[in-house]
Amino acid sequence: MPVDSETFKAAMARFTAGVTVVTTLHENEIPIGVTATAFSSVSLEPPLVLICIGKGLFTLDCIEACGVFAVNFLKRDQLEWGQLFAGMIPNRDDDRFAEIAVETAETGAPVLPGVLGWVDCQLYNKIDAGDHVVFIGEVLAAHVSDGMPLAYFDRQWVTVTPVSRG
């Protein structure tokens, strides 16, 4: 028998995850985005990543419809974007991109300026997985910049500090 959901959530809260904003397009190329920590690299050849999006989220429908998405890695000073795209800032659900100078990646997916990095993906595969859908994307373009990441641990936003370089 599977573990109960509360125990599972408590165990998963002990896993530190980088904070990302998954972006895609709605009809008429309107940018859409959602905060996500369920992200991983999958393969080097071809370059593949995966994201997990909850069923019922509008972002899921948009990724399925347009077939592209970008994963933006947030810096430690971009907490507000993490909260914004998680729906935690009141009165900003209509246009979360209103005050952001969005850039466009190779696939046409929107990318956030000044993030730690991003990968621009074309939908490669999707897998139904319980209350989420796992999207696997082939990375067609990527960008990196300097900085330290924003992370999520024990149900709170955290930053990380390197232990050593070497």
Coordinates of C-alpha atoms in Angstrom, one line a residue, residues 31-110:
P31 CA 2.9 34.4 -22.4
I32 CA 1.8 32.1 -19.6
G33 CA 3.9 30.9 -16.7
V34 CA 3.9 28.9 -13.5
T35 CA 6.4 28.4 -10.7
A36 CA 7.7 24.8 -10.6
T37 CA 10.3 22.8 -8.6
A38 CA 9.7 19.5 -10.3
F39 CA 12.4 19.8 -13.0
S40 CA 15.3 17.6 -14.0
S41 CA 17.7 16.9 -16.8
V42 CA 17.0 13.6 -18.5
S43 CA 19.5 13.0 -21.3
L44 CA 22.6 14.6 -22.8
E45 CA 22.2 13.0 -26.3
P46 CA 19.7 14.2 -27.3
P47 CA 19.5 17.0 -24.7
L48 CA 16.3 16.4 -22.8
V49 CA 14.7 17.8 -19.6
L50 CA 11.5 17.1 -17.8
I51 CA 9.0 19.2 -15.9
C52 CA 5.9 18.1 -13.9
I53 CA 2.8 20.2 -14.2
G54 CA -0.3 19.6 -12.1
K55 CA -3.5 18.6 -13.9
G56 CA -6.0 21.4 -14.0
L57 CA -3.3 24.1 -14.4
F58 CA -3.8 26.3 -17.5
T59 CA -0.1 26.1 -18.2
L60 CA -0.6 22.3 -18.9
D61 CA -3.2 23.0 -21.6
C62 CA -1.0 25.7 -23.2
I63 CA 2.1 23.4 -23.4
E64 CA 0.0 20.7 -25.0
A65 CA -1.5 23.1 -27.5
C66 CA 1.6 24.9 -28.6
G67 CA 4.2 22.2 -28.1
V68 CA 6.9 24.5 -26.7
F69 CA 8.1 25.7 -23.2
A70 CA 11.0 27.3 -21.5
V71 CA 12.3 26.6 -18.0
N72 CA 13.7 29.7 -16.3
F73 CA 16.1 29.2 -13.3
L74 CA 15.5 31.9 -10.8
K75 CA 18.3 33.8 -8.9
R76 CA 18.2 34.3 -5.2
D77 CA 17.0 37.9 -5.6
Q78 CA 14.1 36.9 -7.8
L79 CA 11.8 35.6 -5.0
E80 CA 9.0 38.0 -6.1
W81 CA 8.9 36.2 -9.5
G82 CA 8.8 32.9 -7.8
Q83 CA 5.8 34.1 -5.7
L84 CA 4.1 35.8 -8.6
F85 CA 4.1 32.8 -10.9
A86 CA 3.0 30.6 -7.9
G87 CA -0.1 32.8 -7.6
M88 CA 1.0 34.1 -4.2
I89 CA 0.7 37.8 -5.1
P90 CA -2.9 39.1 -5.0
N91 CA -4.4 40.8 -8.0
R92 CA -1.7 39.7 -10.4
D93 CA -3.3 36.6 -11.9
D94 CA -4.7 38.3 -15.0
D95 CA -1.3 39.2 -16.5
R96 CA 1.7 38.0 -14.5
F97 CA 4.0 39.3 -17.3
A98 CA 2.7 42.9 -17.2
E99 CA 5.8 44.4 -15.6
I100 CA 8.4 42.0 -17.1
A101 CA 10.3 42.8 -20.3
V102 CA 9.9 39.3 -21.7
E103 CA 12.3 38.0 -24.3
T104 CA 11.6 35.4 -26.9
A105 CA 13.6 32.1 -27.3
E106 CA 14.2 30.2 -30.5
T107 CA 11.0 28.2 -30.2
G108 CA 8.9 31.4 -29.6
A109 CA 8.6 30.5 -25.9
P110 CA 8.9 33.5 -23.6

